[in-house]
Coordinates of C-alpha atoms in Angstrom, one line a residue:
M17 CA 64.1 31.0 39.2
K18 CA 64.6 34.7 38.7
A19 CA 67.6 34.1 36.6
A20 CA 65.8 31.6 34.5
A21 CA 62.9 34.0 34.0
R22 CA 65.4 36.7 32.8
I23 CA 67.0 34.2 30.4
T24 CA 63.7 33.0 28.8
P25 CA 62.9 36.2 26.8
A26 CA 66.3 36.0 25.2
F27 CA 65.6 32.6 23.9
R28 CA 62.0 33.3 22.8
P29 CA 62.7 34.8 19.3
A30 CA 65.0 31.9 18.5
L31 CA 62.3 29.4 19.5
L32 CA 59.7 31.1 17.4
R33 CA 61.9 30.8 14.3
Q34 CA 60.7 27.8 12.3
P35 CA 62.5 26.0 9.5
V36 CA 61.4 26.6 6.0
A37 CA 60.1 23.1 5.5
R38 CA 58.0 23.3 8.7
A39 CA 56.6 26.6 7.6
A40 CA 55.4 25.1 4.4
L41 CA 53.7 22.3 6.2
A42 CA 52.2 24.4 9.0
G43 CA 48.6 24.3 7.7
P44 CA 46.5 23.6 4.6
S45 CA 46.1 27.2 3.8
Q46 CA 49.9 27.7 3.5
V47 CA 50.4 24.5 1.6
R48 CA 47.6 25.5 -0.8
G49 CA 49.2 28.9 -1.3
L50 CA 52.6 27.5 -2.0
A51 CA 51.1 24.9 -4.3
T52 CA 49.3 27.6 -6.2
E53 CA 52.4 29.6 -6.7
V54 CA 54.8 26.8 -7.5
S55 CA 52.7 24.4 -9.4
E56 CA 51.9 25.0 -13.1
P57 CA 49.4 23.2 -15.2
A58 CA 51.0 20.4 -17.2
P59 CA 50.7 20.7 -21.0
V60 CA 47.8 18.7 -22.3
A61 CA 48.9 16.1 -24.9
E62 CA 47.0 16.1 -28.1
A63 CA 44.7 13.1 -28.5
E64 CA 46.1 10.8 -31.1
A65 CA 43.8 9.1 -33.5
M66 CA 42.9 5.5 -32.7
P67 CA 44.3 3.1 -35.2
N68 CA 41.8 0.9 -37.1
I69 CA 41.2 -2.3 -35.2
E70 CA 41.0 -5.4 -37.3
I71 CA 38.1 -7.7 -36.3
P72 CA 39.0 -11.4 -36.2
A73 CA 37.2 -13.6 -38.7
N74 CA 35.8 -16.0 -36.0
L75 CA 34.1 -13.1 -34.1
T76 CA 30.4 -12.5 -34.7
F77 CA 27.9 -10.0 -33.3
V78 CA 24.3 -10.8 -32.3
D79 CA 21.6 -8.1 -32.3
M80 CA 20.2 -8.0 -28.8
A81 CA 17.5 -5.4 -29.6
P82 CA 14.6 -7.9 -29.8
A83 CA 15.5 -9.5 -26.5
T84 CA 15.8 -6.1 -24.9
K85 CA 12.4 -5.2 -26.1
K86 CA 10.9 -8.4 -24.7
Q87 CA 12.6 -7.8 -21.3
S88 CA 11.3 -4.2 -21.2
A89 CA 7.8 -5.4 -22.1
A90 CA 7.9 -7.9 -19.3
A91 CA 9.1 -5.3 -16.9
L92 CA 6.2 -3.0 -17.9
R93 CA 3.7 -5.8 -17.4
E94 CA 5.1 -6.3 -13.9
L95 CA 4.8 -2.6 -13.2
G96 CA 1.4 -2.2 -14.8
F97 CA 0.5 0.4 -17.4
P98 CA -2.0 3.3 -16.9
L99 CA -4.6 4.0 -19.5
H100 CA -5.1 7.7 -18.6
K101 CA -2.8 10.7 -19.1
I102 CA -2.5 13.7 -16.8
S103 CA -0.9 16.8 -18.2
R104 CA 0.0 20.1 -16.6
A105 CA -3.1 21.7 -18.0
T106 CA -5.5 18.9 -16.7
R107 CA -3.8 18.0 -13.4
Y108 CA -6.5 19.9 -11.4
D109 CA -9.4 18.6 -13.4
D110 CA -11.3 15.3 -13.2
I111 CA -9.5 12.3 -14.7
E112 CA -11.0 10.9 -17.9
H113 CA -10.3 7.2 -17.7
P114 CA -11.1 4.6 -20.4
L115 CA -13.4 1.7 -19.6
S116 CA -12.4 -1.9 -19.9
S117 CA -14.4 -5.1 -20.3
L118 CA -14.1 -8.5 -18.6
A119 CA -15.8 -10.0 -21.7
S120 CA -13.0 -8.9 -23.9
D121 CA -9.9 -11.0 -24.8
H122 CA -7.8 -8.0 -23.4
P123 CA -9.5 -7.1 -20.1
T124 CA -6.7 -4.8 -19.1
H125 CA -6.9 -2.7 -22.3
A126 CA -9.3 0.1 -23.1
L127 CA -12.5 -0.7 -25.0
P128 CA -12.2 -0.2 -28.8
S129 CA -15.3 2.0 -28.7
G130 CA -13.4 4.6 -26.6
E131 CA -15.9 4.9 -23.8
T132 CA -14.5 6.8 -20.8
I133 CA -15.6 7.7 -17.3
L134 CA -14.8 10.8 -15.2
L135 CA -12.9 10.1 -12.0
P136 CA -13.1 12.8 -9.3
R137 CA -9.6 14.2 -8.7
D138 CA -10.1 14.6 -5.0
V139 CA -10.4 10.8 -4.8
F140 CA -8.2 9.4 -7.6
N141 CA -5.5 12.1 -7.8
M142 CA -4.2 12.4 -4.3
P143 CA -0.4 12.6 -3.6
L144 CA 1.3 9.5 -2.1
R145 CA 1.3 9.6 1.7
K146 CA 3.1 6.6 3.0
D147 CA 2.6 7.7 6.6
I148 CA -1.2 7.6 6.1
L149 CA -1.1 4.2 4.5
H150 CA 1.1 2.9 7.3
R151 CA -1.3 4.2 10.0
N152 CA -4.3 2.5 8.2
V153 CA -2.5 -0.8 7.8
T154 CA -1.2 -0.8 11.4
W155 CA -4.7 0.0 12.7
F156 CA -6.3 -2.8 10.7
L157 CA -3.8 -5.4 11.7
A158 CA -3.9 -4.4 15.3
N159 CA -7.7 -4.7 15.4
M160 CA -7.5 -8.1 13.8
R161 CA -5.1 -9.3 16.5
E162 CA -6.4 -11.6 19.2
G163 CA -4.8 -12.8 22.4
N164 CA -5.0 -16.5 23.5
Q165 CA -3.8 -16.4 27.1
H166 CA -6.7 -17.0 29.5
T167 CA -7.2 -18.5 33.0
K168 CA -10.4 -19.0 35.0
K169 CA -11.3 -16.3 37.5
R170 CA -12.9 -16.7 40.9
S171 CA -16.3 -16.2 39.4
T172 CA -15.8 -18.8 36.6
I173 CA -14.1 -21.6 38.5
A174 CA -16.2 -24.7 39.2
Y175 CA -16.8 -24.2 42.9
S176 CA -19.8 -23.0 45.0
G177 CA -19.8 -19.6 46.5
R178 CA -20.9 -21.0 49.9
K179 CA -18.8 -20.1 52.9
I180 CA -16.7 -23.0 54.0
R181 CA -17.3 -22.6 57.8
A182 CA -18.7 -20.0 60.1
Q183 CA -16.9 -16.8 60.7
K184 CA -16.6 -17.4 64.4
G185 CA -16.7 -20.2 66.9
S186 CA -14.3 -22.7 65.2
G187 CA -11.1 -21.4 66.6
K188 CA -9.5 -21.4 63.2
A189 CA -8.8 -18.7 60.7
R190 CA -11.7 -17.2 58.8
L191 CA -12.3 -18.5 55.3
G192 CA -14.5 -17.6 52.4
D193 CA -15.7 -19.8 49.6
R194 CA -13.8 -22.8 48.1
G195 CA -12.5 -20.8 45.1
A196 CA -10.4 -18.4 47.2
G197 CA -6.9 -18.0 45.8
T198 CA -5.2 -18.8 49.1
L199 CA -6.6 -22.4 49.0
R200 CA -5.3 -25.3 47.0
G201 CA -7.2 -25.7 43.8
G202 CA -8.6 -22.2 44.1
A203 CA -8.7 -19.6 41.3
P204 CA -5.5 -17.6 40.5
I205 CA -5.3 -14.3 42.4
F206 CA -4.2 -12.4 39.3
P207 CA -5.7 -14.4 36.4
L208 CA -4.5 -14.0 32.8
S209 CA -6.9 -12.5 30.3
P210 CA -6.7 -11.9 26.6
R211 CA -4.8 -8.7 25.8
D212 CA -6.5 -6.0 23.8
W213 CA -4.4 -4.7 20.9
S214 CA -7.1 -2.7 19.3
Q215 CA -6.4 0.9 18.2
K216 CA -8.5 3.9 17.3
L217 CA -8.0 5.8 14.0
P218 CA -9.9 9.0 13.1
R219 CA -12.5 8.6 10.4
K220 CA -10.9 11.3 8.3
V221 CA -7.6 9.5 8.4
Q222 CA -9.4 6.3 7.2
E223 CA -11.0 8.2 4.3
L224 CA -7.7 9.9 3.4
G225 CA -6.0 6.4 3.4
L226 CA -8.7 5.1 1.0
R227 CA -8.3 8.0 -1.4
T228 CA -4.5 7.7 -1.2
A229 CA -4.5 4.0 -2.0
L230 CA -6.9 4.4 -4.9
S231 CA -4.8 7.2 -6.3
A232 CA -1.6 5.1 -6.0
K233 CA -3.2 2.1 -7.8
L234 CA -4.5 4.3 -10.6
R235 CA -1.1 6.1 -10.9
E236 CA 0.8 2.9 -11.1
G237 CA -1.5 1.4 -13.7
F238 CA -3.0 -1.4 -11.6
M239 CA -6.6 -0.2 -11.7
R240 CA -9.3 -1.0 -14.2
I241 CA -12.9 0.1 -14.4
V242 CA -15.6 -2.0 -16.1
P243 CA -19.3 -1.3 -16.7
D244 CA -20.4 -4.6 -15.0
L245 CA -18.6 -7.4 -13.3
N246 CA -21.0 -10.0 -14.6
E247 CA -20.5 -9.1 -18.3
G248 CA -18.1 -12.0 -18.7
M249 CA -20.8 -14.6 -18.2
W250 CA -18.4 -17.2 -17.0
A251 CA -19.7 -20.7 -16.4
G252 CA -17.3 -21.6 -13.6
T253 CA -14.0 -21.1 -12.1
N254 CA -12.0 -22.6 -14.9
S255 CA -13.5 -20.3 -17.5
A256 CA -13.0 -17.3 -15.2
I257 CA -9.4 -18.0 -14.6
R258 CA -8.8 -18.6 -18.3
A259 CA -10.4 -15.2 -19.1
L260 CA -8.4 -13.4 -16.4
G261 CA -5.0 -15.0 -16.7
D262 CA -2.4 -14.9 -19.4
G263 CA -3.0 -17.3 -22.3
L264 CA -3.1 -18.0 -26.0
V265 CA -5.7 -16.3 -28.2
N266 CA -5.5 -17.2 -31.9
N267 CA -2.0 -18.6 -31.5
E268 CA -0.8 -15.3 -29.9
W269 CA 0.2 -15.0 -26.3
V270 CA -2.0 -12.4 -24.6
H271 CA -1.1 -10.7 -21.3
R272 CA -3.9 -9.9 -19.0
F273 CA -3.8 -9.8 -15.2
G274 CA -0.8 -12.1 -14.9
P275 CA -0.1 -15.8 -14.8
R276 CA -3.0 -17.9 -13.8
P277 CA -1.6 -19.4 -10.6
D278 CA -0.3 -16.0 -9.5
L279 CA -3.5 -13.9 -10.0
S280 CA -4.0 -11.2 -7.5
I281 CA -7.2 -9.2 -8.2
L282 CA -9.7 -7.4 -6.0
F283 CA -13.1 -6.8 -7.5
V284 CA -15.1 -4.0 -5.9
H285 CA -18.8 -3.5 -6.4
A286 CA -21.4 -1.0 -5.1
P287 CA -23.6 -1.8 -2.2
S288 CA -26.7 -1.4 -4.4
K289 CA -25.6 -4.3 -6.7
D290 CA -28.2 -7.1 -7.0
K291 CA -27.4 -9.9 -4.5
K292 CA -28.1 -12.5 -7.1
D293 CA -25.5 -11.0 -9.4
V294 CA -23.0 -10.7 -6.5
A295 CA -23.5 -14.4 -5.6
E296 CA -23.2 -15.5 -9.2
F297 CA -19.9 -13.7 -9.8
W298 CA -18.5 -14.8 -6.4
R299 CA -19.4 -18.4 -7.3
T300 CA -17.1 -18.3 -10.3
V301 CA -14.0 -16.7 -8.7
R302 CA -14.1 -17.8 -5.0
N303 CA -12.0 -20.9 -5.5
H304 CA -8.9 -19.0 -6.6
P305 CA -6.9 -17.9 -3.5
G306 CA -5.7 -14.8 -5.1
I307 CA -9.1 -13.3 -6.1
D308 CA -11.5 -11.6 -3.7
M309 CA -14.7 -9.6 -4.0
M310 CA -15.8 -6.8 -1.7
S311 CA -18.3 -4.0 -1.5
T312 CA -17.4 -0.3 -1.0
D313 CA -18.7 -0.4 2.6
E314 CA -16.4 -3.3 3.5
I315 CA -13.2 -2.2 1.8
V316 CA -10.2 -0.8 3.8
V317 CA -6.7 0.3 2.8
Y318 CA -5.2 -3.1 3.7
D319 CA -7.4 -4.8 1.1
L320 CA -6.3 -2.3 -1.6
L321 CA -2.7 -2.8 -0.9
K322 CA -2.9 -6.6 -0.5
Y323 CA -3.9 -7.3 -4.1
R324 CA -1.9 -6.2 -7.1
W325 CA -4.9 -5.4 -9.4
V326 CA -8.1 -3.5 -8.4
V327 CA -11.1 -3.8 -10.7
L328 CA -14.0 -1.4 -10.0
E329 CA -17.5 -1.3 -11.3
A330 CA -18.6 2.0 -12.8
D331 CA -21.1 2.5 -10.0
V332 CA -18.3 2.4 -7.5
V333 CA -16.9 5.6 -8.8
D334 CA -20.1 7.4 -7.9
V335 CA -20.1 5.9 -4.4
F336 CA -16.5 7.1 -3.8
A337 CA -17.5 10.5 -5.1
G338 CA -20.1 10.8 -2.4
N339 CA -23.3 9.6 -4.1
P340 CA -24.9 7.0 -1.8
F341 CA -27.7 6.2 -4.3
A342 CA -25.3 5.1 -7.0
G343 CA -26.6 2.1 -9.0
V344 CA -30.1 2.4 -7.5
E345 CA -32.8 2.2 -10.1
Y346 CA -35.2 5.2 -10.3
E347 CA -38.7 4.4 -9.0
P348 CA -41.3 7.2 -9.5
A349 CA -43.4 6.1 -6.6
L350 CA -40.5 6.1 -4.2
A351 CA -39.3 9.5 -5.5
A352 CA -42.8 11.0 -4.9
Q353 CA -42.8 9.7 -1.3
L354 CA -39.4 11.2 -0.6
E355 CA -40.5 14.5 -2.1
E356 CA -43.6 14.5 0.2
M357 CA -41.5 13.6 3.2
F358 CA -39.0 16.4 2.6
A359 CA -41.8 18.9 1.9
S360 CA -43.5 18.1 5.2
Q361 CA -40.2 18.5 7.1
I362 CA -39.6 21.9 5.5
K363 CA -43.1 23.0 6.5
L364 CA -42.5 22.0 10.1

């Protein structure tokens, strides 16, 4: 062993000497260095001019521009089109949105008169928060869920609560009433009951979800604002569907809220709207499965996301802006009573 140890240093320099080929392949840095030194850029050949190509006589070209325009127009109709514009100078101001009319042949377009309405930016210009929308939808669906597993308990089973026999004196085991779980035909000891899937969601998260959904609908161009839902004066369901769906007007195809069988519209009105007007409008649209009508105190995020189009009355904007008396007619007598009541409270 000692002799071998003395011989090893003599062979060590020879073992450390590597061939030239292995030295070049030792690592990427060495290879990169050698390649940099040895390799030279190849001369770039000058591009030769392409010869003129003769087109065969039986080859024809068709202009696809009109078809492309039709396809792009159809795609825009599927995506919706916004009627408002937000610039860098006005992105922090209230949104000026044109009004539409359900009595017009083009209910999704702006009125020719150019009437507009101001939308509060803190309600209709919120950034998209998918997490908030997901929480609201999950909360709503969980609260709508109901369980169906149910078995009778000891208190609901069809037996008397009388004790079967005396506690003592029979020489047998003590027994209670006939519905005991240890007896044949008795109630289950661990009965099944409907499970509760309901969840809780903070009120501010619900409000933020509504503002986010309204802003998303407006940004994508699927929101329209009309002065009154009853301005169409439709006689029945057929006339309402003809006015809302795509169709011919003066031998021209007019695009509205979509094909008649596939309409998906949510009409929203203020709580102060006359009940007769609400019932009259609902009578004309209730038979279509894709149309619904709700008040602002009933609407949730799930309803806004379920339907493609959202049509708001002008009074709804004031309700969402925080005015609870939107659409209420001014009555001098009621106003005087309110002033007296507030004055008496201030004096106290």
